[in-house]
Short mmCIF file of N, CA and C in Angstrom, two decimals:
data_model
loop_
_atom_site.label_atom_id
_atom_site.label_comp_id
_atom_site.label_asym_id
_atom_site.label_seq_id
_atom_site.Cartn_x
_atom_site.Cartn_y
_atom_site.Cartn_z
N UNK S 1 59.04 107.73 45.68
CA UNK S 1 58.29 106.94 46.66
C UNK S 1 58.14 105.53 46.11
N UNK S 2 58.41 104.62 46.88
CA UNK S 2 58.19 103.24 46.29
C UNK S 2 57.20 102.59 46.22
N UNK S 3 56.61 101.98 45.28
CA UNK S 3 55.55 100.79 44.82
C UNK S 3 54.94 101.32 45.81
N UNK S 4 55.13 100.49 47.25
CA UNK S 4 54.64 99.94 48.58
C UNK S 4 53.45 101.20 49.40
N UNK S 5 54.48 102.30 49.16
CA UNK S 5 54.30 103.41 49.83
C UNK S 5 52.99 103.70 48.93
N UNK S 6 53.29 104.31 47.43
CA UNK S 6 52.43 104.52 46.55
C UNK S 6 50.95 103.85 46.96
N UNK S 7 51.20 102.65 47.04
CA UNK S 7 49.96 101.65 46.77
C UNK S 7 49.27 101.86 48.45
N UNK S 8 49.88 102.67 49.69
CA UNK S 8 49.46 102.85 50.98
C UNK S 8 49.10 103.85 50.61
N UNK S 9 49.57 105.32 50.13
CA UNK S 9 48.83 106.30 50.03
C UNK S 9 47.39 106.20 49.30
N UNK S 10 47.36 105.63 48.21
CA UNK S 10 46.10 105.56 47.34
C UNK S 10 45.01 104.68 48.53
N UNK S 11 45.18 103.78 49.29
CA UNK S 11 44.74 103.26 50.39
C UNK S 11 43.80 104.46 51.23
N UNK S 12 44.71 105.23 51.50
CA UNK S 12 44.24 106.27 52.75
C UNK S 12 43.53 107.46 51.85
N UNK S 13 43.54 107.74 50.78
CA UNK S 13 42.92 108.95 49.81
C UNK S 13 41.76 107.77 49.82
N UNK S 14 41.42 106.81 49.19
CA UNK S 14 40.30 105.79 49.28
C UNK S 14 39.42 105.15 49.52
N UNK S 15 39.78 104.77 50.92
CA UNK S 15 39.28 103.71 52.12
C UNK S 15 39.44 104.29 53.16
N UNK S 16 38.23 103.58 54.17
CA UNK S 16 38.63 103.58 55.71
C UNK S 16 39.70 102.65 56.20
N UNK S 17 40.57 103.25 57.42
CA UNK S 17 41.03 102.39 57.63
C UNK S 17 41.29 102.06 59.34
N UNK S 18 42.23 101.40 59.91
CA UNK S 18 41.75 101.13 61.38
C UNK S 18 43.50 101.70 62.39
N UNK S 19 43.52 102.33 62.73
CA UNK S 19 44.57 102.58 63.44
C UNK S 19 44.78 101.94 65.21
N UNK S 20 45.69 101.46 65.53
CA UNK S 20 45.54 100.55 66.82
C UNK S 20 47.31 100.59 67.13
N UNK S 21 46.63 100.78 68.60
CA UNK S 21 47.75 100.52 69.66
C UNK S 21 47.89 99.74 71.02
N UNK S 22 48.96 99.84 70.94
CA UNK S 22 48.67 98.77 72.54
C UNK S 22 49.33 97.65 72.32
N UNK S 23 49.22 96.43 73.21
CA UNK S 23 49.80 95.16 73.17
C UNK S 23 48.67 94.03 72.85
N UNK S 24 48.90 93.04 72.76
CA UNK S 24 48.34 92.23 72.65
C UNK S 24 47.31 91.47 73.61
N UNK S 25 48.23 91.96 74.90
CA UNK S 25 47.38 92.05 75.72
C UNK S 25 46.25 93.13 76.47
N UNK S 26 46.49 94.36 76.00
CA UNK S 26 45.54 95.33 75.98
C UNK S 26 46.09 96.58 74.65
N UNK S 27 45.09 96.24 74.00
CA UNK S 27 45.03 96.82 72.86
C UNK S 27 43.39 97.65 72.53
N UNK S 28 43.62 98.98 71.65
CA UNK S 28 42.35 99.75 71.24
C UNK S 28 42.45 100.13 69.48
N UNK S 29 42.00 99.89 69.08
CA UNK S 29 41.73 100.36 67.24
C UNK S 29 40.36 101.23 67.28
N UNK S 30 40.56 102.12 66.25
CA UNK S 30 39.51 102.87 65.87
C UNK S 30 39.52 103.49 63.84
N UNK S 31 38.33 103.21 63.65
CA UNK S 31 38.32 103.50 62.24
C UNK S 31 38.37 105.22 61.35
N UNK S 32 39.36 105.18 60.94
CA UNK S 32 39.75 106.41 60.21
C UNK S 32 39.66 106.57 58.77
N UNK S 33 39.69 107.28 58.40
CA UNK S 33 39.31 108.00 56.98
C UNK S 33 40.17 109.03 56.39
N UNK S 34 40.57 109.58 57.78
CA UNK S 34 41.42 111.08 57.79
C UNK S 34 42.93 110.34 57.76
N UNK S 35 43.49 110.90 56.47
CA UNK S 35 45.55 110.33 57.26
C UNK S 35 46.32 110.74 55.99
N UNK S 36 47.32 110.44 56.05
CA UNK S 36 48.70 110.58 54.92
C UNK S 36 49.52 109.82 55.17
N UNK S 37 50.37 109.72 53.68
CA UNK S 37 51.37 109.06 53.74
C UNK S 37 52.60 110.18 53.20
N UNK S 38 53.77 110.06 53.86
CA UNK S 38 54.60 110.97 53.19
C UNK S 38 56.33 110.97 53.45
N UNK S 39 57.04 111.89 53.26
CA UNK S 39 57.97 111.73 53.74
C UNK S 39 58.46 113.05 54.59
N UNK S 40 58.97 113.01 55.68
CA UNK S 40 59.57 113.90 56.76
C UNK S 40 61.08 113.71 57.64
N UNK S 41 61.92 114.20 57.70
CA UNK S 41 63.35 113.70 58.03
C UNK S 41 63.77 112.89 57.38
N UNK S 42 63.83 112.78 55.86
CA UNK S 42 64.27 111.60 55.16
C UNK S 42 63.67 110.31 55.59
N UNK S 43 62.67 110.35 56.08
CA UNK S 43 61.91 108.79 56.54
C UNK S 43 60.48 108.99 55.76
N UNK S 44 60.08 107.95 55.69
CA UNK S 44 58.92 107.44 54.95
C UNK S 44 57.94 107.78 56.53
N UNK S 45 56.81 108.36 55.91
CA UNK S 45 55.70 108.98 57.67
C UNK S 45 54.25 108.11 56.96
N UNK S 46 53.77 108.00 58.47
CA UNK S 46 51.94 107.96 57.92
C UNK S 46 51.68 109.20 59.24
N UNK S 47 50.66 109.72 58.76
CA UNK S 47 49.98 110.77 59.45
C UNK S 47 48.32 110.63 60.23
N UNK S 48 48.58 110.42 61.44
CA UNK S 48 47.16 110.19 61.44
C UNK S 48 46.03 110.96 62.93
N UNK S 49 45.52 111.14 62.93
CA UNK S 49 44.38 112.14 63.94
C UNK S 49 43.18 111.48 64.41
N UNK S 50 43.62 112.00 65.92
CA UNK S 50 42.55 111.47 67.08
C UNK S 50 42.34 112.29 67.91
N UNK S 51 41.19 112.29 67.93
CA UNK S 51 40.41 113.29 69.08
C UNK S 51 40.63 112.96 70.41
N UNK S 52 40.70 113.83 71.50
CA UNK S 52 41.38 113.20 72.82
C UNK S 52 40.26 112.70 73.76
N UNK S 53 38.69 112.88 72.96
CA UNK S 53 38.02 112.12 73.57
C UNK S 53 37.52 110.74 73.29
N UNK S 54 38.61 110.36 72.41
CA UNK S 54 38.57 108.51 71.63
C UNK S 54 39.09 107.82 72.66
N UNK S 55 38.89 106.83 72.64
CA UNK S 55 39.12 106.05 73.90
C UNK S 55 40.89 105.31 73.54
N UNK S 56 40.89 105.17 71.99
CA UNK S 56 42.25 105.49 71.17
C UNK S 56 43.67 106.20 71.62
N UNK S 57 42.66 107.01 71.86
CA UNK S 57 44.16 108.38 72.27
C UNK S 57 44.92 107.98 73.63
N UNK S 58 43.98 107.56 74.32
CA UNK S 58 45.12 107.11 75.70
C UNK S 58 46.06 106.11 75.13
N UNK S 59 45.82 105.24 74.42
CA UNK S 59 46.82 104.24 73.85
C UNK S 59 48.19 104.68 73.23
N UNK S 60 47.53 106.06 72.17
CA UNK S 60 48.37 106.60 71.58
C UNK S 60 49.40 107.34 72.00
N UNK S 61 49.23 107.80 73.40
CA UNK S 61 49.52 108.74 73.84
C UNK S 61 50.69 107.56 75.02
N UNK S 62 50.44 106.36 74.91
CA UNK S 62 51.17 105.60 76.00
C UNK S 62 52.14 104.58 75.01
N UNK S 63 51.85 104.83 74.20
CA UNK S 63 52.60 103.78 73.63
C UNK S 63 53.45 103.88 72.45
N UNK S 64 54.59 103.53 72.07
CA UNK S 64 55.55 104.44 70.82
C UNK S 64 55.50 104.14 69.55
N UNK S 65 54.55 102.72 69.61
CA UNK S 65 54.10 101.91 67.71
C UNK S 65 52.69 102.15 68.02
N UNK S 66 52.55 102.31 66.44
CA UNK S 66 51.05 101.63 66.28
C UNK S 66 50.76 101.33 64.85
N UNK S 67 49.95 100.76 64.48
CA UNK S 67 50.00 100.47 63.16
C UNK S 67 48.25 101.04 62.39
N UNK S 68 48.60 100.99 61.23
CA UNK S 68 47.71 102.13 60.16
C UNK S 68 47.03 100.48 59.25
N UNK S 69 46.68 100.20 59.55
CA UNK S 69 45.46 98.54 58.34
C UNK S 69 44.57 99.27 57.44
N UNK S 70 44.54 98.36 56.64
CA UNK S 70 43.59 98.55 55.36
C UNK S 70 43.25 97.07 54.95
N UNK S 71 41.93 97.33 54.40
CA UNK S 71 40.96 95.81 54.56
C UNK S 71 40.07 95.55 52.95
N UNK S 72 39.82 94.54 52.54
CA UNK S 72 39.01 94.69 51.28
C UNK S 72 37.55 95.23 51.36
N UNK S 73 37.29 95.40 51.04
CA UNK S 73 35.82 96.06 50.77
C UNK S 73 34.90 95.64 52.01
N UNK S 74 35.17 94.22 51.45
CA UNK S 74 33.76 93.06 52.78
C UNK S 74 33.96 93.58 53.46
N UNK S 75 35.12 94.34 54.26
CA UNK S 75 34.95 94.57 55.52
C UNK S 75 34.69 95.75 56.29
N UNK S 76 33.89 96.60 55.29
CA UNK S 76 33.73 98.05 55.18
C UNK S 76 32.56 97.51 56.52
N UNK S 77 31.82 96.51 56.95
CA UNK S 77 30.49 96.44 58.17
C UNK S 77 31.68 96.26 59.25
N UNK S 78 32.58 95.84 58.89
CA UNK S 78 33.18 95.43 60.33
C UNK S 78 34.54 96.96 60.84
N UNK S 79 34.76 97.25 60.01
CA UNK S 79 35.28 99.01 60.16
C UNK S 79 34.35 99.83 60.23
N UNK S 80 33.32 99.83 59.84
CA UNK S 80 31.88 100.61 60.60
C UNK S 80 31.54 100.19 62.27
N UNK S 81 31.92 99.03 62.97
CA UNK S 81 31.52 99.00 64.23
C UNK S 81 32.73 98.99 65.12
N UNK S 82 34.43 99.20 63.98
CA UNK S 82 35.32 100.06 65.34
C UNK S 82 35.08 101.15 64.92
N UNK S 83 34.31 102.00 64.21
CA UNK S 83 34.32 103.06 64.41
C UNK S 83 33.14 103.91 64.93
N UNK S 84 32.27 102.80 65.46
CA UNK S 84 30.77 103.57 65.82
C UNK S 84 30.84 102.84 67.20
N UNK S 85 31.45 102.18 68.18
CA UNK S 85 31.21 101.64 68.84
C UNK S 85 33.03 101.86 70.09
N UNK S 86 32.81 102.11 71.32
CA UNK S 86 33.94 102.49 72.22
C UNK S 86 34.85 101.10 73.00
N UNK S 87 35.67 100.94 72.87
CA UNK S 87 36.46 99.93 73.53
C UNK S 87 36.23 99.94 75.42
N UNK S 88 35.94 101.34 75.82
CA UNK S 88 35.55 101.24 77.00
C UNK S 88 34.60 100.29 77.33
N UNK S 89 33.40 100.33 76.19
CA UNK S 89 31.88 99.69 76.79
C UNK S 89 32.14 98.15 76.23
N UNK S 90 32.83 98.02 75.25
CA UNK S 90 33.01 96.32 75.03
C UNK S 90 34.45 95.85 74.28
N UNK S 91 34.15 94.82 73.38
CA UNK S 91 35.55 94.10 72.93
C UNK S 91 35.09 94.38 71.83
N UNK S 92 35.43 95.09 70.79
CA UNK S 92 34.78 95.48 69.36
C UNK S 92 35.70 94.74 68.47
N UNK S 93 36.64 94.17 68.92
CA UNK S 93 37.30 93.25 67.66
C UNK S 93 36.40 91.85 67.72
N UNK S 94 35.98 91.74 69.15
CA UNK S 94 34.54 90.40 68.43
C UNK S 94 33.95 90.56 68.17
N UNK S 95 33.16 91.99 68.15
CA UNK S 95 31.80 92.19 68.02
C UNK S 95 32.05 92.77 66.49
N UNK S 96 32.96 92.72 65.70
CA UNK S 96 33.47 93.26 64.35
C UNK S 96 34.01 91.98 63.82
N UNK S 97 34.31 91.09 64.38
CA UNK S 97 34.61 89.67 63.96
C UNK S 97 36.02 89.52 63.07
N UNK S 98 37.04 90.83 64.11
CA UNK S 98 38.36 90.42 63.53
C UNK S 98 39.54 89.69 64.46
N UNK S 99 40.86 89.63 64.13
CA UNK S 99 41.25 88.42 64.65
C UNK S 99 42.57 89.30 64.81
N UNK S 100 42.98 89.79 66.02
CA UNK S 100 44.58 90.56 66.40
C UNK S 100 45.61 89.54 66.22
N UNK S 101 46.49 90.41 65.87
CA UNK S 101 47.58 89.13 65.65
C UNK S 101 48.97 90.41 66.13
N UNK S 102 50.17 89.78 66.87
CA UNK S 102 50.78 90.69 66.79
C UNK S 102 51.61 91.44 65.66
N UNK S 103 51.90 92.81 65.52
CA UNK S 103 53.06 93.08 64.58
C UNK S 103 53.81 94.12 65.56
N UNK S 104 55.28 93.76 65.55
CA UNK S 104 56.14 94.28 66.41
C UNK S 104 56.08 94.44 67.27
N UNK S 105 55.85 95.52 67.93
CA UNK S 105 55.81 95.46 69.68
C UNK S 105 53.92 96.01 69.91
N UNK S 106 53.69 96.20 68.91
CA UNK S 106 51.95 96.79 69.02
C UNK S 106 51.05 95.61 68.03
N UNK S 107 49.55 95.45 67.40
CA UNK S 107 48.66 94.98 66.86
C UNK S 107 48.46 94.95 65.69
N UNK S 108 47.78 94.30 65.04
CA UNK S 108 47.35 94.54 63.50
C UNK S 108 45.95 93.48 63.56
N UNK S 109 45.60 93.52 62.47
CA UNK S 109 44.69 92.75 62.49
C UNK S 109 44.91 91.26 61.63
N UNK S 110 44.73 90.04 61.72
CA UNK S 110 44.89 89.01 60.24
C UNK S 110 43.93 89.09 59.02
N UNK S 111 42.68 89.83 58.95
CA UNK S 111 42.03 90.12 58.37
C UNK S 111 42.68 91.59 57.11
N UNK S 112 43.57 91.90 57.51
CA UNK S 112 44.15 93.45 57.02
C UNK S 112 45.13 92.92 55.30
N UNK S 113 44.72 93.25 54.74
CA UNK S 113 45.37 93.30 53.35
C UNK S 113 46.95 94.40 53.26
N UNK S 114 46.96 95.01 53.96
CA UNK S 114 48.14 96.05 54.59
C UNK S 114 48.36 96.23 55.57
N UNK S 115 49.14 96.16 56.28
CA UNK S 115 49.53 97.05 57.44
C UNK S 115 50.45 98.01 57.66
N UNK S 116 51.05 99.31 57.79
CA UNK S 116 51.76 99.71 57.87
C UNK S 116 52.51 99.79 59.54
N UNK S 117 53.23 99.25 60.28
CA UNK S 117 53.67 99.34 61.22
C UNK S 117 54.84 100.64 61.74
N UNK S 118 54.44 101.23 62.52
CA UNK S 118 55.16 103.09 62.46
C UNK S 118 55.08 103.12 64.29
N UNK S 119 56.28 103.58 64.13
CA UNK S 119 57.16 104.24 65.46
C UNK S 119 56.68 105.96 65.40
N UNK S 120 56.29 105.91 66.96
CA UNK S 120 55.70 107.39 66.91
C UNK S 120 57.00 108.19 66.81
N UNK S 121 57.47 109.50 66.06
CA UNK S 121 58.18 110.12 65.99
C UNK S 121 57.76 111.64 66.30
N UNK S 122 56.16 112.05 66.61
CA UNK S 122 55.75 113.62 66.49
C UNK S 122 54.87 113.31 66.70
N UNK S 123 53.89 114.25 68.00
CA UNK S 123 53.07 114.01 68.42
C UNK S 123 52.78 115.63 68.69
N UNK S 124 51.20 116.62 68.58
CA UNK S 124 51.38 117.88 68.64
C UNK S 124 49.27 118.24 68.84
N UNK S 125 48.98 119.05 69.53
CA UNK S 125 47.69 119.07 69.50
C UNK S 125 47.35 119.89 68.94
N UNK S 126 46.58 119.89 67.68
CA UNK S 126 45.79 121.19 66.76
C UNK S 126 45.43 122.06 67.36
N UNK S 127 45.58 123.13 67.36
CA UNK S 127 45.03 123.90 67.68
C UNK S 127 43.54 124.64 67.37
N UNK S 128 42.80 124.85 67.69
CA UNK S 128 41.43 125.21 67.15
C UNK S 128 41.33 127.22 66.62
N UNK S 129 42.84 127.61 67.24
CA UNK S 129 42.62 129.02 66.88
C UNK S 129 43.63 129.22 65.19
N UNK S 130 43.88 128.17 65.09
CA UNK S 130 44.66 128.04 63.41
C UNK S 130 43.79 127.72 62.48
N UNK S 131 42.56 126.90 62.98
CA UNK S 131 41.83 126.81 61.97
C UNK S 131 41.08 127.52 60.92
N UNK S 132 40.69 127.46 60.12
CA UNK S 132 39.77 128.71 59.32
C UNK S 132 37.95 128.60 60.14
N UNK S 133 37.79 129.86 60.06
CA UNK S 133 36.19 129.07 60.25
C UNK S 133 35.66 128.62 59.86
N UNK S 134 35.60 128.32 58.69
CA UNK S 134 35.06 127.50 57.90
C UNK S 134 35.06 125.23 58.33
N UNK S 135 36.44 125.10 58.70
CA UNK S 135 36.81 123.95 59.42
C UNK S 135 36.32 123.79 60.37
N UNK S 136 36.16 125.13 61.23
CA UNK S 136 35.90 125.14 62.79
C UNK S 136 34.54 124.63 62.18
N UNK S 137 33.34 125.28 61.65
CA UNK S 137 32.08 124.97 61.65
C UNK S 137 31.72 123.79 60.80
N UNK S 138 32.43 123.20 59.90
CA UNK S 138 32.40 121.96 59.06
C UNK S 138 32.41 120.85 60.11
N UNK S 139 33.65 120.92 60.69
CA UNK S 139 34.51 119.96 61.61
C UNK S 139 34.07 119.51 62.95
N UNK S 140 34.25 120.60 63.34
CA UNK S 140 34.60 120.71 65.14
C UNK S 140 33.21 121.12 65.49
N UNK S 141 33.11 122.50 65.46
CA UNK S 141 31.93 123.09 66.32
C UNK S 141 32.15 122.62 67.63
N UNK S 142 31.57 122.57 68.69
CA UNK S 142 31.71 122.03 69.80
C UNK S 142 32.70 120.89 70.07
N UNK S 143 32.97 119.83 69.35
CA UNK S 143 33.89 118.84 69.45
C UNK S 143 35.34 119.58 69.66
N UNK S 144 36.04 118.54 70.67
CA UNK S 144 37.45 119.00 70.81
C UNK S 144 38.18 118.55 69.23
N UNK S 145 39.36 119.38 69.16
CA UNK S 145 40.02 119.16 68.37
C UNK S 145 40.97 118.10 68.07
N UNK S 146 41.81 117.58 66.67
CA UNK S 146 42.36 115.96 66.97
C UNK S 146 43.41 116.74 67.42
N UNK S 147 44.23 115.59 67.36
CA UNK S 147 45.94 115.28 67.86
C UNK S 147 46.91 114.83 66.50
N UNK S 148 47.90 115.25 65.93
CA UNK S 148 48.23 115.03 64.92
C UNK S 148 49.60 113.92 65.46
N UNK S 149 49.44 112.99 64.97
CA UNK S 149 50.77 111.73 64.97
C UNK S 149 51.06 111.59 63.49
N UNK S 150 52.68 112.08 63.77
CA UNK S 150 53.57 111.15 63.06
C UNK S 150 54.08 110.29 63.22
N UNK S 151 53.86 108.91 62.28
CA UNK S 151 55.10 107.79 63.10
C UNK S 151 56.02 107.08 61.65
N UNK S 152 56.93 107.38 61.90
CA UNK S 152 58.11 106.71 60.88
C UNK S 152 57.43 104.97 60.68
N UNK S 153 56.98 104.84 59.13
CA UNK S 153 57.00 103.67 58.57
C UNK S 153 57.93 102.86 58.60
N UNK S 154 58.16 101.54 59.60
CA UNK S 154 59.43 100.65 59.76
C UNK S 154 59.43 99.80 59.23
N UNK S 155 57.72 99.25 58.90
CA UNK S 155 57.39 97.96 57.44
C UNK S 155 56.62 98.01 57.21
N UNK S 156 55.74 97.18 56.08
CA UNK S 156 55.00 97.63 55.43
C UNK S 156 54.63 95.65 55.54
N UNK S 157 53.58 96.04 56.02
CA UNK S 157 52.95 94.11 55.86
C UNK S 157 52.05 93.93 54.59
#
């Protein structure tokens, strides 16, 4: 695995980070914690999970990039309010005081110390009867279950 990759995985074992899709002209991010980096079909993957009641998932679910950011520390208040706060009810990249910029055909942020930019390649819904109970009652309980995306790493910002 190279440098790049290395230094993204230790990222996602680490930090929160912000996953976003969409265009520039309508775009949604939401802050994650949960993900991987790895390899699958001889391609470099990031792995990442959304619940289908995130306002996220319609994006994800419409669109074939999205990109995986990681931010320095300072900005652990402003990845606390995409992740406590819904794109339905407002514009949370002002109200988080970050600045979209495009990367490829989907978003990133200029504030982002990384970006990984990834083409959806696998898309599959967890199932809640695979889980152990133990997950079920940690995790879920009443909450629907995520959505697992793979998307082939195409660069690495």
């Amino acid at each position: 695995m190279s440098k790049l990759l290395m230094d993204a995985y230790d990222e996602f074992a680490n930090h929160w980070a912000l996953v976003t899709a969409g265009s520039m002209v309508d775009h949604n991010s939401m802050t994650v914690s949960w993900g991987g980096i790895g390899s699958l079909w001889g391609k470099p993957v990031a792995t990442v999970y959304i619940r289908p009641n995130r306002h996220t998932y319609g994006y994800f679910e419409e669109n074939e990039f999205f990109t995986v950011s990681f931010y320095p520390e300072d900005y652990k208040k402003a990845l606390g309010i995409m992740g406590s706060m819904s794109g339905r009810d407002c514009n949370k990249d002002e109200k988080a005081g970050l600045t979209a910029v495009p990367c490829g055909e989907t978003v990133t942020y200029k504030e982002a110390r990384r970006t990984l930019l990834c083409r959806k390649l696998f898309a599959q819904d967890m199932a809640p009867e695979n889980f152990t109970p133990e997950v079920i009652r940690k995790f879920y309980g009443t909450e629907p279950a995520h959505k697992l995306y793979i998307g082939e790493i195409i660069e690495i910002l």
